[in-house]
Amino acid sequence: MKVTILGAGAIAGAHVDAVRALAAHGGPDGAEVTHVVDVDAGRAAAFAAEHGVPHHGTDLQALLDAGEVDVVHICTPPSVHLQAALAALRAGAHVVVEKPAVLSLAEADALAAAERQAIDAGLPGRFTQIVQHRFGAGIQRLRRLLDDGTLGAAYVAQCDTLWFRTPEYFEVPWRGRFDTEGGGTTMGHGIHQFDLLLAVLGPWTEVRAMAGRLARHTDTEDVSTALVRFAGGTMATITNSAVSPRQTSRLRFDTEAATVELEHLYGYDDTSWTVTPVAGREDVAEAWAADAASSGTSVDGGASGHLAQLVPTYLALAEGRTPPVTVADTRATLELAAAIYKSAFTDATVRAGEIVEGDPFHASMAGTGTPWPPVKDVPTAV
C-alpha cells in the first residue's frame, strides 16, 4: 500500500515510524510511505529529507487523482481534517486521522455519509481515527476482566487529564478557537482519556458539566469538569485541564472486586497500572499478573502507541475488513465531548442522543456560545 502523510508537523514522524515497523510486528508487508504533503513546501521538503520519504509536495488532490495514494494519514490541524478525509474517500483511499477527527457531530455525520457512499460505490476506502491508547495491553486486559466477570460490576470511575500548556502554546493561530481546533482542553487534550473511559465502560446516559477559561488567552475553555452516568450504572468524574503544573493522565476504576488504576502522561505500558484487590479477592491480582506476563508477546511489549493500533488497522485494510476503530466509535467520543460543552454552556443535564441535527451543539462544540467573550483574532493561516 502506498501511504501519503498529510501535514508535516511533529506527530507525522510517529506515523512514518509506525508504518515502517508494521511488517516487523505482525502487520502486512508492503506498506510504504511514498509522499509527504504540506501547505508549506519547505516544511514538506525538510520532513521528507529527515524521514527518508521519496516524494514531497503541496497538493494532495493531485496525488489522489493520479492514483498515487492507497492510505492517507491526516496529521494537519483539526479544521483541515474533514475536507481531506472526504477527498480521500471519494478517491477510494483509506483515511487514518489524528484526534479530534473532526470539529463537530455534524462533521462526523458527513464523514459517515461519505464512507457509506464509498462502500455503495464499491470503492475500497475506509475511515479510522487514531486512538492509540485503546490498543495498549492493559486497557484490553481490563476490558476482558470486566467482560468475563472477574472484576464484577464497575461502580465508580475517575478520568483526569491534568496537563500544562503555557500561554505561548496558544499563540499558534489555530489553537484556542472553536472554529479551527474544535474546542479547548476538552477536545484537544482530554479526549484521549475519556475515549479510553468509553472504551472500558461503554455507552453513557447523562452528563452534568462545568467549564471555564481561567488562565489562558483563548476563546475556548482551559478547564472542564463533568459528572457522567453510564448505562451499566457506573458513575464517573471527568476533569480536563491545560493549567496543571504537575502533569498526569489518570484513570481509576473501582469495581466490585478491585480498584484498577492507570497513571501516565502521553503513553503507558504495563508498569503504569496498579491493581488493589478487595480482601479475599487475591485471584484478581493473580489474573492480572498472568495476563500481563503474556503481553510481552504483543506489539511493543504491551505499550500504547501508534504502532499498536496500526498493526491491526492495516491488517484489516489489507484484507478488506472494517478497521477496529470506526466512524461510529469516533462519533460516540465526540458526542460525549459535545454533551460536556452543552451542559457547561447551558447549565443543564444532557442525555445521550439528544444532540441531533438542528441543535446548536450538533453544528459546533461552541453551540449557543461561551459564558465568556471571545479574545483571539481571526487566524491568518491554518
Short mmCIF file of C-alpha atoms in Angstrom, two decimals:
data_model
loop_
_atom_site.label_atom_id
_atom_site.label_comp_id
_atom_site.label_asym_id
_atom_site.label_seq_id
_atom_site.Cartn_x
_atom_site.Cartn_y
_atom_site.Cartn_z
CA MET A 1 0.00 0.00 0.00
CA LYS A 2 1.25 3.47 -0.94
CA VAL A 3 0.97 5.78 2.07
CA THR A 4 0.84 9.58 2.00
CA ILE A 5 1.39 11.71 5.10
CA LEU A 6 -0.67 14.92 5.02
CA GLY A 7 0.79 17.53 7.35
CA ALA A 8 4.48 17.61 8.25
CA GLY A 9 4.13 18.61 11.90
CA ALA A 10 5.55 16.87 14.95
CA ILE A 11 3.07 13.96 15.12
CA ALA A 12 3.71 13.00 11.49
CA GLY A 13 7.03 11.40 12.42
CA ALA A 14 5.25 8.93 14.71
CA HIS A 15 3.09 7.86 11.77
CA VAL A 16 6.07 7.30 9.47
CA ASP A 17 7.88 5.25 12.11
CA ALA A 18 4.81 3.12 12.82
CA VAL A 19 4.09 2.38 9.15
CA ARG A 20 7.70 1.30 8.62
CA ALA A 21 7.56 -1.02 11.64
CA LEU A 22 4.32 -2.78 10.63
CA ALA A 23 5.76 -5.88 8.98
CA ALA A 24 8.21 -6.49 11.82
CA HIS A 25 5.36 -6.56 14.35
CA GLY A 26 2.84 -8.78 12.60
CA GLY A 27 1.35 -6.23 10.20
CA PRO A 28 1.10 -6.67 6.44
CA ASP A 29 4.12 -6.48 4.15
CA GLY A 30 4.37 -3.79 1.51
CA ALA A 31 3.13 -0.62 3.24
CA GLU A 32 5.44 2.19 2.12
CA VAL A 33 5.40 5.90 2.89
CA THR A 34 5.82 7.36 -0.59
CA HIS A 35 4.77 11.01 -0.19
CA VAL A 36 4.53 13.80 2.36
CA VAL A 37 2.22 16.73 1.59
CA ASP A 38 2.09 20.06 3.39
CA VAL A 39 0.82 23.55 2.51
CA ASP A 40 4.35 24.75 3.28
CA ALA A 41 6.57 23.36 0.52
CA GLY A 42 9.74 23.94 2.52
CA ARG A 43 8.36 22.10 5.52
CA ALA A 44 7.33 19.18 3.33
CA ALA A 45 10.81 19.04 1.77
CA ALA A 46 12.53 19.18 5.16
CA PHE A 47 10.32 16.41 6.55
CA ALA A 48 10.92 14.23 3.50
CA ALA A 49 14.69 14.66 3.85
CA GLU A 50 14.65 13.97 7.60
CA HIS A 51 12.50 10.84 7.35
CA GLY A 52 13.67 9.48 4.02
CA VAL A 53 10.33 9.91 2.23
CA PRO A 54 10.99 9.79 -1.55
CA HIS A 55 8.43 12.41 -2.67
CA HIS A 56 7.05 15.64 -1.25
CA GLY A 57 4.64 18.30 -2.40
CA THR A 58 1.73 20.59 -1.57
CA ASP A 59 -1.20 19.08 -3.50
CA LEU A 60 -2.98 16.05 -2.05
CA GLN A 61 -5.74 16.13 -4.65
CA ALA A 62 -3.23 15.77 -7.49
CA LEU A 63 -1.87 12.59 -5.88
CA LEU A 64 -5.37 11.22 -5.35
CA ASP A 65 -6.31 11.98 -8.96
CA ALA A 66 -3.15 10.21 -10.16
CA GLY A 67 -3.92 7.10 -8.12
CA GLU A 68 -0.76 7.52 -6.07
CA VAL A 69 -2.45 7.10 -2.66
CA ASP A 70 -3.82 3.95 -1.05
CA VAL A 71 -3.81 5.32 2.50
CA VAL A 72 -3.62 8.93 3.65
CA HIS A 73 -2.61 9.77 7.21
CA ILE A 74 -4.06 13.16 8.13
CA CYS A 75 -1.74 14.93 10.59
CA THR A 76 -2.88 18.52 9.99
CA PRO A 77 -4.62 20.97 12.33
CA PRO A 78 -8.19 19.74 13.02
CA SER A 79 -10.00 22.23 10.78
CA VAL A 80 -8.41 20.59 7.69
CA HIS A 81 -9.38 17.03 8.63
CA LEU A 82 -12.88 16.83 7.16
CA GLN A 83 -12.19 18.09 3.64
CA ALA A 84 -9.04 15.97 3.32
CA ALA A 85 -10.88 12.88 4.54
CA LEU A 86 -13.79 13.45 2.15
CA ALA A 87 -11.42 13.89 -0.79
CA ALA A 88 -9.58 10.68 0.07
CA LEU A 89 -12.76 8.63 0.49
CA ARG A 90 -14.13 9.92 -2.83
CA ALA A 91 -10.89 8.73 -4.46
CA GLY A 92 -11.14 5.29 -2.86
CA ALA A 93 -8.23 5.84 -0.44
CA HIS A 94 -8.24 4.75 3.20
CA VAL A 95 -8.14 7.51 5.83
CA VAL A 96 -6.20 7.46 9.10
CA VAL A 97 -6.74 10.72 11.02
CA GLU A 98 -5.42 12.15 14.26
CA LYS A 99 -7.71 13.27 17.11
CA PRO A 100 -10.01 15.05 17.10
CA ALA A 101 -11.06 13.56 13.78
CA VAL A 102 -13.42 16.44 13.03
CA LEU A 103 -14.76 19.53 14.79
CA SER A 104 -18.40 18.58 15.41
CA LEU A 105 -21.08 15.93 15.32
CA ALA A 106 -22.30 17.41 12.04
CA GLU A 107 -18.88 16.80 10.50
CA ALA A 108 -18.80 13.27 11.95
CA ASP A 109 -22.14 12.60 10.27
CA ALA A 110 -20.74 13.95 6.99
CA LEU A 111 -17.82 11.54 7.32
CA ALA A 112 -20.15 8.61 7.94
CA ALA A 113 -22.20 9.53 4.87
CA ALA A 114 -19.08 9.80 2.71
CA GLU A 115 -17.80 6.40 3.81
CA ARG A 116 -21.21 4.85 3.15
CA GLN A 117 -21.25 6.38 -0.34
CA ALA A 118 -17.78 4.95 -0.99
CA ILE A 119 -18.89 1.49 0.13
CA ASP A 120 -22.04 1.66 -2.01
CA ALA A 121 -19.89 2.68 -4.99
CA GLY A 122 -17.61 -0.32 -4.49
CA LEU A 123 -14.62 1.82 -3.51
CA PRO A 124 -12.10 0.33 -1.05
CA GLY A 125 -11.53 3.39 1.16
CA ARG A 126 -12.37 3.15 4.86
CA PHE A 127 -12.05 5.66 7.69
CA THR A 128 -10.36 5.28 11.06
CA GLN A 129 -9.20 7.62 13.80
CA ILE A 130 -6.03 7.34 15.88
CA VAL A 131 -6.99 6.40 19.45
CA GLN A 132 -3.74 4.65 20.24
CA HIS A 133 -4.37 4.31 23.98
CA ARG A 134 -7.17 1.83 23.28
CA PHE A 135 -4.55 -0.60 21.98
CA GLY A 136 -2.23 -0.87 24.96
CA ALA A 137 -2.32 -4.32 26.58
CA GLY A 138 -3.52 -3.02 29.96
CA ILE A 139 -6.74 -1.42 28.78
CA GLN A 140 -7.66 -4.52 26.79
CA ARG A 141 -6.87 -6.66 29.85
CA LEU A 142 -9.16 -4.50 31.98
CA ARG A 143 -11.96 -4.85 29.45
CA ARG A 144 -11.56 -8.64 29.37
CA LEU A 145 -11.64 -8.96 33.17
CA LEU A 146 -14.80 -6.86 33.29
CA ASP A 147 -16.42 -8.83 30.48
CA ASP A 148 -15.69 -12.24 32.00
CA GLY A 149 -16.91 -11.19 35.46
CA THR A 150 -13.55 -11.42 37.24
CA LEU A 151 -13.77 -7.80 38.41
CA GLY A 152 -17.53 -7.81 38.99
CA ALA A 153 -19.53 -4.65 38.42
CA ALA A 154 -17.82 -1.28 37.84
CA TYR A 155 -19.16 1.20 40.41
CA VAL A 156 -17.05 4.37 40.24
CA ALA A 157 -14.58 5.80 37.73
CA GLN A 158 -12.33 8.84 37.60
CA CYS A 159 -10.81 10.22 34.39
CA ASP A 160 -8.29 13.04 34.75
CA THR A 161 -6.30 14.81 32.06
CA LEU A 162 -4.26 17.29 34.07
CA TRP A 163 -1.85 18.87 31.61
CA PHE A 164 0.00 22.17 31.40
CA ARG A 165 0.17 24.38 28.35
CA THR A 166 1.98 27.71 28.51
CA PRO A 167 0.47 30.95 27.17
CA GLU A 168 2.93 30.69 24.27
CA TYR A 169 1.40 27.35 23.25
CA PHE A 170 -1.81 29.15 22.37
CA GLU A 171 -0.07 31.77 20.22
CA VAL A 172 -0.27 29.31 17.31
CA PRO A 173 -3.12 30.92 15.30
CA TRP A 174 -5.41 27.89 15.08
CA ARG A 175 -5.22 26.94 18.75
CA GLY A 176 -7.75 28.08 21.31
CA ARG A 177 -10.58 28.57 18.80
CA PHE A 178 -13.74 26.55 18.29
CA ASP A 179 -13.75 27.13 14.53
CA THR A 180 -10.24 25.79 13.95
CA GLU A 181 -9.47 23.46 16.89
CA GLY A 182 -12.99 22.35 17.71
CA GLY A 183 -12.71 23.30 21.37
CA GLY A 184 -10.28 23.76 24.21
CA THR A 185 -8.66 21.28 26.55
CA THR A 186 -11.73 19.01 26.42
CA MET A 187 -11.40 18.43 22.66
CA GLY A 188 -7.66 18.93 22.31
CA HIS A 189 -6.36 17.08 25.36
CA GLY A 190 -8.96 15.30 27.49
CA ILE A 191 -10.45 13.44 24.54
CA HIS A 192 -7.54 10.97 24.71
CA GLN A 193 -8.51 9.81 28.21
CA PHE A 194 -12.31 9.95 28.08
CA ASP A 195 -12.14 7.97 24.84
CA LEU A 196 -10.50 5.28 26.98
CA LEU A 197 -13.23 5.67 29.59
CA LEU A 198 -15.83 4.95 26.90
CA ALA A 199 -13.79 2.02 25.57
CA VAL A 200 -13.96 0.40 29.02
CA LEU A 201 -17.43 1.39 30.29
CA GLY A 202 -19.45 1.59 27.08
CA PRO A 203 -22.40 3.93 26.49
CA TRP A 204 -23.23 6.80 28.84
CA THR A 205 -26.72 8.07 29.65
CA GLU A 206 -26.36 11.56 31.14
CA VAL A 207 -23.81 14.32 31.72
CA ARG A 208 -23.62 17.33 34.04
CA ALA A 209 -20.64 19.62 33.41
CA MET A 210 -18.90 22.94 34.04
CA ALA A 211 -16.20 24.70 32.01
CA GLY A 212 -14.11 27.81 32.49
CA ARG A 213 -11.50 29.99 30.88
CA LEU A 214 -9.39 30.55 33.94
CA ALA A 215 -5.88 31.49 32.83
CA ARG A 216 -5.20 31.34 29.08
CA HIS A 217 -5.85 33.89 26.33
CA THR A 218 -8.25 31.72 24.31
CA ASP A 219 -11.82 31.65 23.07
CA THR A 220 -12.13 28.12 24.44
CA GLU A 221 -12.07 26.63 27.92
CA ASP A 222 -8.81 25.76 29.65
CA VAL A 223 -10.59 23.66 32.33
CA SER A 224 -13.71 21.49 32.27
CA THR A 225 -15.24 19.02 34.69
CA ALA A 226 -18.11 16.59 34.24
CA LEU A 227 -20.22 14.04 36.10
CA VAL A 228 -21.23 11.13 33.87
CA ARG A 229 -23.66 8.26 34.45
CA PHE A 230 -23.11 5.18 32.29
CA ALA A 231 -25.71 2.76 31.01
CA GLY A 232 -24.19 -0.01 33.15
CA GLY A 233 -24.68 2.09 36.28
CA THR A 234 -21.12 3.33 36.75
CA MET A 235 -20.82 6.92 37.95
CA ALA A 236 -17.74 8.79 36.74
CA THR A 237 -15.99 12.12 37.01
CA ILE A 238 -14.00 13.69 34.16
CA THR A 239 -11.55 16.56 34.62
CA ASN A 240 -9.72 18.21 31.71
CA SER A 241 -7.12 20.90 32.40
CA ALA A 242 -4.44 22.80 30.50
CA VAL A 243 -3.25 24.68 33.62
CA SER A 244 -2.00 21.90 35.94
CA PRO A 245 1.75 22.21 36.75
CA ARG A 246 2.21 18.56 37.78
CA GLN A 247 1.02 16.87 34.65
CA THR A 248 -0.64 13.48 34.68
CA SER A 249 -3.15 11.39 32.78
CA ARG A 250 -5.08 9.20 35.20
CA LEU A 251 -7.89 6.64 35.09
CA ARG A 252 -9.29 4.86 38.12
CA PHE A 253 -11.97 2.16 38.13
CA ASP A 254 -13.47 0.99 41.43
CA THR A 255 -15.13 -2.35 40.81
CA GLU A 256 -16.78 -4.97 42.97
CA ALA A 257 -13.52 -6.92 43.31
CA ALA A 258 -10.69 -4.38 42.96
CA THR A 259 -9.52 -0.86 42.25
CA VAL A 260 -7.66 -0.68 38.95
CA GLU A 261 -5.61 2.47 38.26
CA LEU A 262 -3.68 3.77 35.28
CA GLU A 263 -1.32 6.74 35.58
CA HIS A 264 0.86 8.01 32.75
CA LEU A 265 1.27 11.16 30.69
CA TYR A 266 1.29 10.65 26.92
CA GLY A 267 1.54 6.86 26.75
CA TYR A 268 1.54 3.84 29.03
CA ASP A 269 2.82 0.29 29.38
CA ASP A 270 2.24 -2.46 31.91
CA THR A 271 4.27 -0.66 34.60
CA SER A 272 1.73 2.19 34.55
CA TRP A 273 -1.02 0.09 36.16
CA THR A 274 -1.87 -0.65 39.81
CA VAL A 275 -4.38 -3.29 40.96
CA THR A 276 -5.66 -3.26 44.55
CA PRO A 277 -7.98 -6.20 45.22
CA VAL A 278 -10.70 -6.32 47.86
CA ALA A 279 -9.62 -8.51 50.80
CA GLY A 280 -10.11 -12.13 49.88
CA ARG A 281 -10.00 -11.49 46.12
CA GLU A 282 -6.30 -12.06 45.54
CA ASP A 283 -7.35 -14.06 42.47
CA VAL A 284 -7.92 -10.74 40.71
CA ALA A 285 -4.28 -9.69 41.13
CA GLU A 286 -3.20 -13.15 40.03
CA ALA A 287 -5.36 -12.98 36.91
CA TRP A 288 -3.99 -9.52 36.08
CA ALA A 289 -0.38 -10.65 36.55
CA ALA A 290 -0.88 -13.79 34.47
CA ASP A 291 -2.35 -11.77 31.61
CA ALA A 292 0.41 -9.15 31.89
CA ALA A 293 3.07 -11.87 31.69
CA SER A 294 1.78 -12.75 28.22
CA SER A 295 1.68 -9.14 26.96
CA GLY A 296 5.41 -9.21 26.25
CA THR A 297 4.50 -11.08 23.08
CA SER A 298 2.14 -8.31 21.94
CA VAL A 299 3.04 -5.26 19.86
CA ASP A 300 5.68 -3.11 21.57
CA GLY A 301 5.52 -5.23 24.73
CA GLY A 302 2.01 -4.08 25.60
CA ALA A 303 2.66 -0.34 25.33
CA SER A 304 0.06 2.03 23.94
CA GLY A 305 1.10 3.87 20.80
CA HIS A 306 0.53 4.35 17.09
CA LEU A 307 2.17 1.05 16.16
CA ALA A 308 -0.11 -0.92 18.49
CA GLN A 309 -3.14 0.50 16.67
CA LEU A 310 -1.80 0.50 13.14
CA VAL A 311 -0.88 -3.22 13.10
CA PRO A 312 -4.49 -4.44 13.42
CA THR A 313 -5.72 -1.47 11.38
CA TYR A 314 -3.50 -2.21 8.39
CA LEU A 315 -4.26 -5.92 8.61
CA ALA A 316 -7.96 -5.06 8.37
CA LEU A 317 -7.44 -2.65 5.47
CA ALA A 318 -5.26 -5.13 3.58
CA GLU A 319 -7.88 -7.86 4.00
CA GLY A 320 -10.87 -5.64 3.13
CA ARG A 321 -12.27 -5.73 6.67
CA THR A 322 -13.65 -2.89 8.81
CA PRO A 323 -10.83 -1.31 10.87
CA PRO A 324 -11.02 -1.79 14.65
CA VAL A 325 -11.94 1.89 15.21
CA THR A 326 -14.86 3.04 13.08
CA VAL A 327 -16.68 6.27 12.27
CA ALA A 328 -19.31 5.23 14.83
CA ASP A 329 -16.63 4.91 17.54
CA THR A 330 -15.32 8.35 16.62
CA ARG A 331 -18.79 9.87 16.78
CA ALA A 332 -19.50 8.32 20.18
CA THR A 333 -16.49 10.05 21.69
CA LEU A 334 -17.39 13.35 20.02
CA GLU A 335 -20.94 13.04 21.38
CA LEU A 336 -19.60 12.92 24.92
CA ALA A 337 -17.45 15.99 24.21
CA ALA A 338 -20.47 17.83 22.78
CA ALA A 339 -22.54 16.87 25.83
CA ILE A 340 -19.86 18.27 28.15
CA TYR A 341 -19.88 21.57 26.26
CA LYS A 342 -23.68 21.76 26.07
CA SER A 343 -24.12 21.06 29.76
CA ALA A 344 -21.39 23.51 30.72
CA PHE A 345 -22.68 26.32 28.49
CA THR A 346 -26.41 25.86 29.15
CA ASP A 347 -26.34 24.79 32.81
CA ALA A 348 -28.45 21.73 32.04
CA THR A 349 -28.20 17.96 32.27
CA VAL A 350 -27.60 16.47 28.81
CA ARG A 351 -28.82 13.00 27.93
CA ALA A 352 -27.37 10.64 25.36
CA GLY A 353 -28.89 11.03 21.92
CA GLU A 354 -30.40 14.47 22.43
CA ILE A 355 -27.82 16.41 20.39
CA VAL A 356 -29.19 15.95 16.89
CA GLU A 357 -29.33 17.99 13.70
CA GLY A 358 -30.79 21.39 14.50
CA ASP A 359 -29.24 21.52 17.96
CA PRO A 360 -26.55 24.25 18.03
CA PHE A 361 -24.15 21.82 19.69
CA HIS A 362 -24.53 19.42 16.77
CA ALA A 363 -23.05 22.02 14.41
CA SER A 364 -20.32 23.29 16.77
CA MET A 365 -18.92 22.48 20.19
CA ALA A 366 -19.42 26.20 20.96
CA GLY A 367 -23.15 25.69 20.49
CA THR A 368 -25.11 28.66 21.80
CA GLY A 369 -21.90 30.40 22.84
CA THR A 370 -19.50 30.51 25.75
CA PRO A 371 -20.23 32.35 29.01
CA TRP A 372 -17.08 34.43 28.38
CA PRO A 373 -16.33 36.84 25.49
CA PRO A 374 -14.02 35.88 22.59
CA VAL A 375 -10.48 37.22 22.70
CA LYS A 376 -8.50 35.72 19.83
CA ASP A 377 -8.05 37.37 16.45
CA VAL A 378 -9.06 35.51 13.31
CA PRO A 379 -6.05 33.34 12.34
CA THR A 380 -4.09 34.45 9.28
CA ALA A 381 -3.18 30.87 8.36
CA VAL A 382 -4.34 27.40 9.31
#
